[in-house]
mmCIF file of C-alpha atoms in Angstrom:
data_model
loop_
_atom_site.group_PDB
_atom_site.id
_atom_site.type_symbol
_atom_site.label_atom_id
_atom_site.label_comp_id
_atom_site.label_asym_id
_atom_site.label_seq_id
_atom_site.Cartn_x
_atom_site.Cartn_y
_atom_site.Cartn_z
ATOM 1 C CA GLU A 1 0.000 0.000 0.000
ATOM 2 C CA ALA A 2 1.131 3.550 -0.654
ATOM 3 C CA GLY A 3 2.328 5.457 2.390
ATOM 4 C CA VAL A 4 1.458 8.946 3.515
ATOM 5 C CA THR A 5 2.374 11.379 0.762
ATOM 6 C CA GLN A 6 3.209 15.035 1.243
ATOM 7 C CA PHE A 7 3.661 17.728 -1.369
ATOM 8 C CA PRO A 8 5.791 19.688 -1.933
ATOM 9 C CA SER A 9 8.886 18.214 -0.339
ATOM 10 C CA HIS A 10 10.474 21.658 -0.118
ATOM 11 C CA SER A 11 9.109 25.176 -0.353
ATOM 12 C CA VAL A 12 10.962 28.468 -0.159
ATOM 13 C CA ILE A 13 8.802 31.585 0.044
ATOM 14 C CA GLU A 14 9.181 35.174 1.095
ATOM 15 C CA LYS A 15 7.682 36.634 4.210
ATOM 16 C CA GLY A 16 4.117 37.704 3.538
ATOM 17 C CA GLN A 17 3.460 35.139 0.837
ATOM 18 C CA THR A 18 1.051 32.245 1.000
ATOM 19 C CA VAL A 19 1.918 28.568 0.935
ATOM 20 C CA THR A 20 -0.314 25.525 0.824
ATOM 21 C CA LEU A 21 0.926 22.133 1.917
ATOM 22 C CA ARG A 22 -0.853 18.959 0.934
ATOM 23 C CA CYS A 23 -1.096 15.586 2.606
ATOM 24 C CA ASP A 24 -2.543 12.391 1.185
ATOM 25 C CA PRO A 25 -3.019 9.864 3.989
ATOM 26 C CA ILE A 26 -2.992 6.120 3.575
ATOM 27 C CA SER A 27 -6.232 5.079 1.913
ATOM 28 C CA GLY A 28 -8.910 4.261 4.455
ATOM 29 C CA HIS A 29 -7.238 6.055 7.352
ATOM 30 C CA ASP A 30 -9.785 8.172 9.170
ATOM 31 C CA ASN A 31 -7.311 9.914 11.443
ATOM 32 C CA LEU A 32 -5.047 12.580 9.979
ATOM 33 C CA TYR A 33 -2.589 14.653 11.983
ATOM 34 C CA TRP A 34 -0.378 17.628 11.247
ATOM 35 C CA TYR A 35 2.842 18.187 13.172
ATOM 36 C CA ARG A 36 5.676 20.667 12.843
ATOM 37 C CA ARG A 37 9.330 20.613 13.797
ATOM 38 C CA VAL A 38 11.155 23.883 14.076
ATOM 39 C CA MET A 39 14.913 23.506 13.644
ATOM 40 C CA GLY A 40 16.469 21.478 16.453
ATOM 41 C CA LYS A 41 13.375 21.406 18.606
ATOM 42 C CA GLU A 42 10.697 18.881 19.388
ATOM 43 C CA ILE A 43 8.007 17.856 16.954
ATOM 44 C CA LYS A 44 4.872 19.729 17.939
ATOM 45 C CA PHE A 45 1.273 18.751 17.361
ATOM 46 C CA LEU A 46 -0.799 21.113 15.241
ATOM 47 C CA LEU A 47 -4.153 19.434 14.718
ATOM 48 C CA HIS A 48 -6.075 16.200 14.274
ATOM 49 C CA PHE A 49 -8.843 15.326 11.834
ATOM 50 C CA VAL A 50 -11.212 12.417 12.121
ATOM 51 C CA LYS A 51 -12.496 12.110 8.593
ATOM 52 C CA GLU A 52 -13.414 15.671 7.616
ATOM 53 C CA SER A 53 -13.988 16.928 11.172
ATOM 54 C CA LYS A 54 -11.411 18.727 13.271
ATOM 55 C CA GLN A 55 -11.062 16.637 16.429
ATOM 56 C CA ASP A 56 -8.403 18.766 18.072
ATOM 57 C CA GLU A 57 -6.827 21.949 16.759
ATOM 58 C CA SER A 58 -5.283 23.076 20.015
ATOM 59 C CA GLY A 59 -1.782 23.142 18.520
ATOM 60 C CA MET A 60 -2.466 25.576 15.700
ATOM 61 C CA PRO A 61 -0.208 28.558 16.467
ATOM 62 C CA ASN A 62 -2.469 31.350 15.216
ATOM 63 C CA ASN A 63 -5.109 32.268 12.683
ATOM 64 C CA ARG A 64 -2.578 32.500 9.871
ATOM 65 C CA PHE A 65 -2.780 28.714 9.703
ATOM 66 C CA LEU A 66 -5.802 27.061 8.108
ATOM 67 C CA ALA A 67 -6.230 23.321 7.725
ATOM 68 C CA GLU A 68 -8.913 21.597 5.716
ATOM 69 C CA ARG A 69 -9.849 18.059 4.869
ATOM 70 C CA THR A 70 -12.741 18.221 2.465
ATOM 71 C CA GLY A 71 -14.398 14.878 1.874
ATOM 72 C CA GLY A 72 -12.284 13.238 4.523
ATOM 73 C CA THR A 73 -9.499 12.259 2.149
ATOM 74 C CA TYR A 74 -6.504 14.512 1.561
ATOM 75 C CA SER A 75 -5.766 17.524 3.705
ATOM 76 C CA THR A 76 -4.252 20.929 3.061
ATOM 77 C CA LEU A 77 -2.497 23.274 5.445
ATOM 78 C CA LYS A 78 -2.353 26.872 4.323
ATOM 79 C CA VAL A 79 -0.129 29.515 5.856
ATOM 80 C CA GLN A 80 -1.196 33.054 5.000
ATOM 81 C CA PRO A 81 0.693 35.336 5.328
ATOM 82 C CA ALA A 82 3.860 33.426 6.132
ATOM 83 C CA GLU A 83 6.261 34.731 8.770
ATOM 84 C CA LEU A 84 9.918 33.896 9.376
ATOM 85 C CA GLU A 85 9.099 31.814 12.453
ATOM 86 C CA ASP A 86 6.911 29.519 10.355
ATOM 87 C CA SER A 87 10.020 27.912 8.872
ATOM 88 C CA GLY A 88 10.389 24.257 9.740
ATOM 89 C CA VAL A 89 9.417 20.775 8.651
ATOM 90 C CA TYR A 90 5.701 20.034 8.517
ATOM 91 C CA PHE A 91 4.776 16.396 8.960
ATOM 92 C CA CYS A 92 1.515 14.723 8.213
ATOM 93 C CA ALA A 93 0.520 11.399 9.766
ATOM 94 C CA SER A 94 -2.441 9.075 9.552
ATOM 95 C CA SER A 95 -3.792 6.080 11.397
ATOM 96 C CA GLN A 96 -6.405 3.499 10.603
ATOM 97 C CA VAL A 97 -8.437 3.104 13.753
ATOM 98 C CA ARG A 98 -11.667 5.034 13.847
ATOM 99 C CA GLY A 99 -11.663 7.830 16.370
ATOM 100 C CA ILE A 100 -8.848 7.809 18.907
ATOM 101 C CA SER A 101 -6.855 4.724 19.740
ATOM 102 C CA TYR A 102 -4.097 5.463 22.175
ATOM 103 C CA ASN A 103 -1.949 2.480 21.292
ATOM 104 C CA SER A 104 -2.005 2.605 17.497
ATOM 105 C CA PRO A 105 1.159 3.995 15.908
ATOM 106 C CA LEU A 106 0.942 6.797 13.403
ATOM 107 C CA HIS A 107 2.229 6.519 9.842
ATOM 108 C CA PHE A 108 4.171 9.613 8.868
ATOM 109 C CA GLY A 109 4.920 11.221 5.547
ATOM 110 C CA ASN A 110 8.362 12.484 4.570
ATOM 111 C CA GLY A 111 7.463 16.013 5.528
ATOM 112 C CA THR A 112 7.514 19.371 3.780
ATOM 113 C CA ARG A 113 10.483 21.585 4.543
ATOM 114 C CA LEU A 114 9.248 25.174 4.566
ATOM 115 C CA THR A 115 11.703 28.053 4.477
ATOM 116 C CA VAL A 116 10.402 31.586 4.864
ATOM 117 C CA THR A 117 12.941 34.276 3.910
ATOM 118 C CA ALA B 1 2.039 19.548 32.074
ATOM 119 C CA GLN B 2 2.700 16.511 29.949
ATOM 120 C CA SER B 3 6.175 16.373 28.475
ATOM 121 C CA VAL B 4 8.903 14.159 27.071
ATOM 122 C CA ALA B 5 12.605 14.802 27.524
ATOM 123 C CA GLN B 6 15.524 13.418 25.594
ATOM 124 C CA PRO B 7 18.518 14.731 27.544
ATOM 125 C CA GLU B 8 21.109 14.055 24.854
ATOM 126 C CA ASP B 9 21.160 15.978 21.592
ATOM 127 C CA GLN B 10 23.691 13.530 20.190
ATOM 128 C CA VAL B 11 24.939 10.044 20.983
ATOM 129 C CA ASN B 12 28.112 8.676 19.423
ATOM 130 C CA VAL B 13 28.769 4.945 19.391
ATOM 131 C CA ALA B 14 31.289 2.675 17.721
ATOM 132 C CA GLU B 15 29.906 -0.024 15.475
ATOM 133 C CA GLY B 16 29.359 -3.264 17.357
ATOM 134 C CA ASN B 17 29.022 -1.571 20.731
ATOM 135 C CA PRO B 18 25.750 -1.381 22.627
ATOM 136 C CA LEU B 19 23.780 1.832 22.366
ATOM 137 C CA THR B 20 21.293 3.611 24.609
ATOM 138 C CA VAL B 21 19.169 6.618 23.737
ATOM 139 C CA LYS B 22 17.535 8.101 26.803
ATOM 140 C CA CYS B 23 13.968 9.276 27.272
ATOM 141 C CA THR B 24 11.997 10.400 30.312
ATOM 142 C CA TYR B 25 8.375 11.443 30.412
ATOM 143 C CA SER B 26 5.860 13.244 32.551
ATOM 144 C CA VAL B 27 2.162 12.533 32.046
ATOM 145 C CA SER B 28 -0.984 12.202 34.044
ATOM 146 C CA GLY B 29 -2.612 8.807 33.834
ATOM 147 C CA ASN B 30 -1.209 5.793 32.013
ATOM 148 C CA PRO B 31 1.452 6.520 29.422
ATOM 149 C CA TYR B 32 1.512 4.945 26.001
ATOM 150 C CA LEU B 33 5.125 5.272 24.892
ATOM 151 C CA PHE B 34 6.604 5.170 21.412
ATOM 152 C CA TRP B 35 9.936 5.408 19.655
ATOM 153 C CA TYR B 36 10.234 6.707 16.104
ATOM 154 C CA VAL B 37 13.286 7.000 13.870
ATOM 155 C CA GLN B 38 13.908 9.488 11.082
ATOM 156 C CA TYR B 39 16.484 8.694 8.436
ATOM 157 C CA PRO B 40 17.820 11.581 6.301
ATOM 158 C CA ASN B 41 15.182 13.070 3.978
ATOM 159 C CA ARG B 42 12.609 10.563 5.160
ATOM 160 C CA GLY B 43 9.556 10.638 7.384
ATOM 161 C CA LEU B 44 9.319 9.228 10.874
ATOM 162 C CA GLN B 45 9.170 5.449 11.065
ATOM 163 C CA PHE B 46 7.610 3.611 13.969
ATOM 164 C CA LEU B 47 10.110 1.468 15.910
ATOM 165 C CA LEU B 48 8.282 0.146 18.949
ATOM 166 C CA LYS B 49 5.735 0.918 21.623
ATOM 167 C CA TYR B 50 4.920 0.193 25.240
ATOM 168 C CA ILE B 51 1.281 -0.126 26.243
ATOM 169 C CA THR B 52 1.087 -2.565 29.140
ATOM 170 C CA GLY B 53 2.703 -5.804 30.207
ATOM 171 C CA ASP B 54 6.361 -6.720 29.995
ATOM 172 C CA ASN B 55 8.567 -3.733 30.703
ATOM 173 C CA LEU B 56 11.013 -4.754 27.981
ATOM 174 C CA VAL B 57 9.551 -4.323 24.520
ATOM 175 C CA LYS B 58 11.167 -5.395 21.278
ATOM 176 C CA GLY B 59 10.803 -3.549 18.013
ATOM 177 C CA SER B 60 12.112 -3.210 14.492
ATOM 178 C CA TYR B 61 15.750 -3.502 13.393
ATOM 179 C CA GLY B 62 16.833 -5.199 16.632
ATOM 180 C CA PHE B 63 15.896 -2.291 18.884
ATOM 181 C CA GLU B 64 14.305 -2.691 22.278
ATOM 182 C CA ALA B 65 13.205 -0.340 25.005
ATOM 183 C CA GLU B 66 12.770 -0.668 28.731
ATOM 184 C CA PHE B 67 9.854 0.947 30.518
ATOM 185 C CA ASN B 68 10.641 2.003 34.080
ATOM 186 C CA LYS B 69 7.634 3.417 35.870
ATOM 187 C CA SER B 70 9.446 4.500 39.030
ATOM 188 C CA GLN B 71 11.989 6.464 37.019
ATOM 189 C CA THR B 72 9.441 7.533 34.381
ATOM 190 C CA SER B 73 11.881 6.460 31.704
ATOM 191 C CA PHE B 74 11.673 4.613 28.402
ATOM 192 C CA HIS B 75 15.230 4.248 27.138
ATOM 193 C CA LEU B 76 15.903 2.836 23.679
ATOM 194 C CA LYS B 77 18.604 0.178 23.431
ATOM 195 C CA LYS B 78 20.362 -2.066 20.991
ATOM 196 C CA PRO B 79 22.986 -4.672 21.933
ATOM 197 C CA SER B 80 25.190 -4.101 18.881
ATOM 198 C CA ALA B 81 25.030 -0.888 16.865
ATOM 199 C CA LEU B 82 25.292 -0.727 13.084
ATOM 200 C CA VAL B 83 26.482 2.184 10.969
ATOM 201 C CA SER B 84 23.074 2.084 9.288
ATOM 202 C CA ASP B 85 21.425 2.867 12.644
ATOM 203 C CA SER B 86 22.718 6.433 12.344
ATOM 204 C CA ALA B 87 19.605 8.597 12.323
ATOM 205 C CA LEU B 88 17.443 10.913 14.405
ATOM 206 C CA TYR B 89 15.449 9.196 17.141
ATOM 207 C CA PHE B 90 12.309 10.573 18.761
ATOM 208 C CA CYS B 91 10.591 9.409 21.900
ATOM 209 C CA ALA B 92 6.866 10.153 22.189
ATOM 210 C CA VAL B 93 4.038 9.664 24.657
ATOM 211 C CA ARG B 94 0.329 9.396 24.151
ATOM 212 C CA ASP B 95 -2.073 9.786 27.030
ATOM 213 C CA THR B 96 -5.803 9.872 27.351
ATOM 214 C CA ALA B 97 -5.512 13.351 28.788
ATOM 215 C CA LEU B 98 -3.858 14.467 25.565
ATOM 216 C CA ARG B 99 -6.882 13.467 23.481
ATOM 217 C CA GLY B 100 -4.847 10.975 21.524
ATOM 218 C CA LYS B 101 -2.135 13.267 20.251
ATOM 219 C CA LEU B 102 1.534 12.413 20.515
ATOM 220 C CA ILE B 103 3.905 14.530 22.558
ATOM 221 C CA PHE B 104 7.451 14.243 21.218
ATOM 222 C CA GLY B 105 10.846 14.815 22.702
ATOM 223 C CA GLN B 106 13.324 17.048 20.905
ATOM 224 C CA GLY B 107 15.115 14.153 19.259
ATOM 225 C CA THR B 108 18.543 12.544 19.648
ATOM 226 C CA GLU B 109 20.994 12.300 16.778
ATOM 227 C CA LEU B 110 22.633 8.881 16.836
ATOM 228 C CA SER B 111 25.948 8.545 15.055
ATOM 229 C CA VAL B 112 27.502 5.107 14.690
ATOM 230 C CA LYS B 113 31.078 5.082 13.434
ATOM 231 C CA PRO B 114 32.836 2.097 11.830
#
C-alpha cells in the first residue's frame, strides 16, 4: 500500500506570501494529523482530523494557519501570510483506527520543509 | 504539564558496541510510549511501543526499550550498533488526557562510526 504522501517536499517563500501544503493519507485512514518541527526542537502537534472533522486543533499557532480536509481524504495546510518563524518541517501522519486509539502507531509522511525568507 | 525529555542531543557509538538513547516522560494517567526513527530526507518510522505488560519491549531492526515506571523512563537500546542505525530518534508519549495526540521529545541524533 502507498504510504502517507506530502507535497511539496520543499518550499521556499518570502515573508508575507502564502503557501499551501498537501497531505494524502494512507487510503482508508480516518485519522489525519499535522505536526511541525522547528529547527532542532521537538516535533509539535498542530491538529487532528477524524475524517473531515477537526477533532483537536489546540496546537495551531495562530489564525494565519488554516487546515482543511474536504471529503475526509486529503488535507491541506495553508499559511497566510507566512512569517519567518513559520520555517520548519511540517509532517503529516495518519492512522487506521476510527476515532482515537491510544496504542495505534501513526504513519508519517516524509514532511515538507518550509523556508520563509 | 505533559512532556517528554531526551537529555542528549547527540549520541556517538562505535559499530558493534551497545547503544542507549535516553527518554523520560511526565504525564498524568497511564502513558503509552513510542519510539520513532527518522532517516535523512525521510519521514518518521515507527520502531516500537509500550502499552502494558512486559517492561522490555522489542521492536524493528533489533531495537528494544525498557519501561521504568518509578523512574518515568523509556530508554531505547540495541545490543550491537550498526552504521546504518545512524539517524534521528524521537521518543513520544500518548495519554488519554492528551486526546490521543503524541507529545514528542526534541530528538537525539545517533551517530555510529565504523
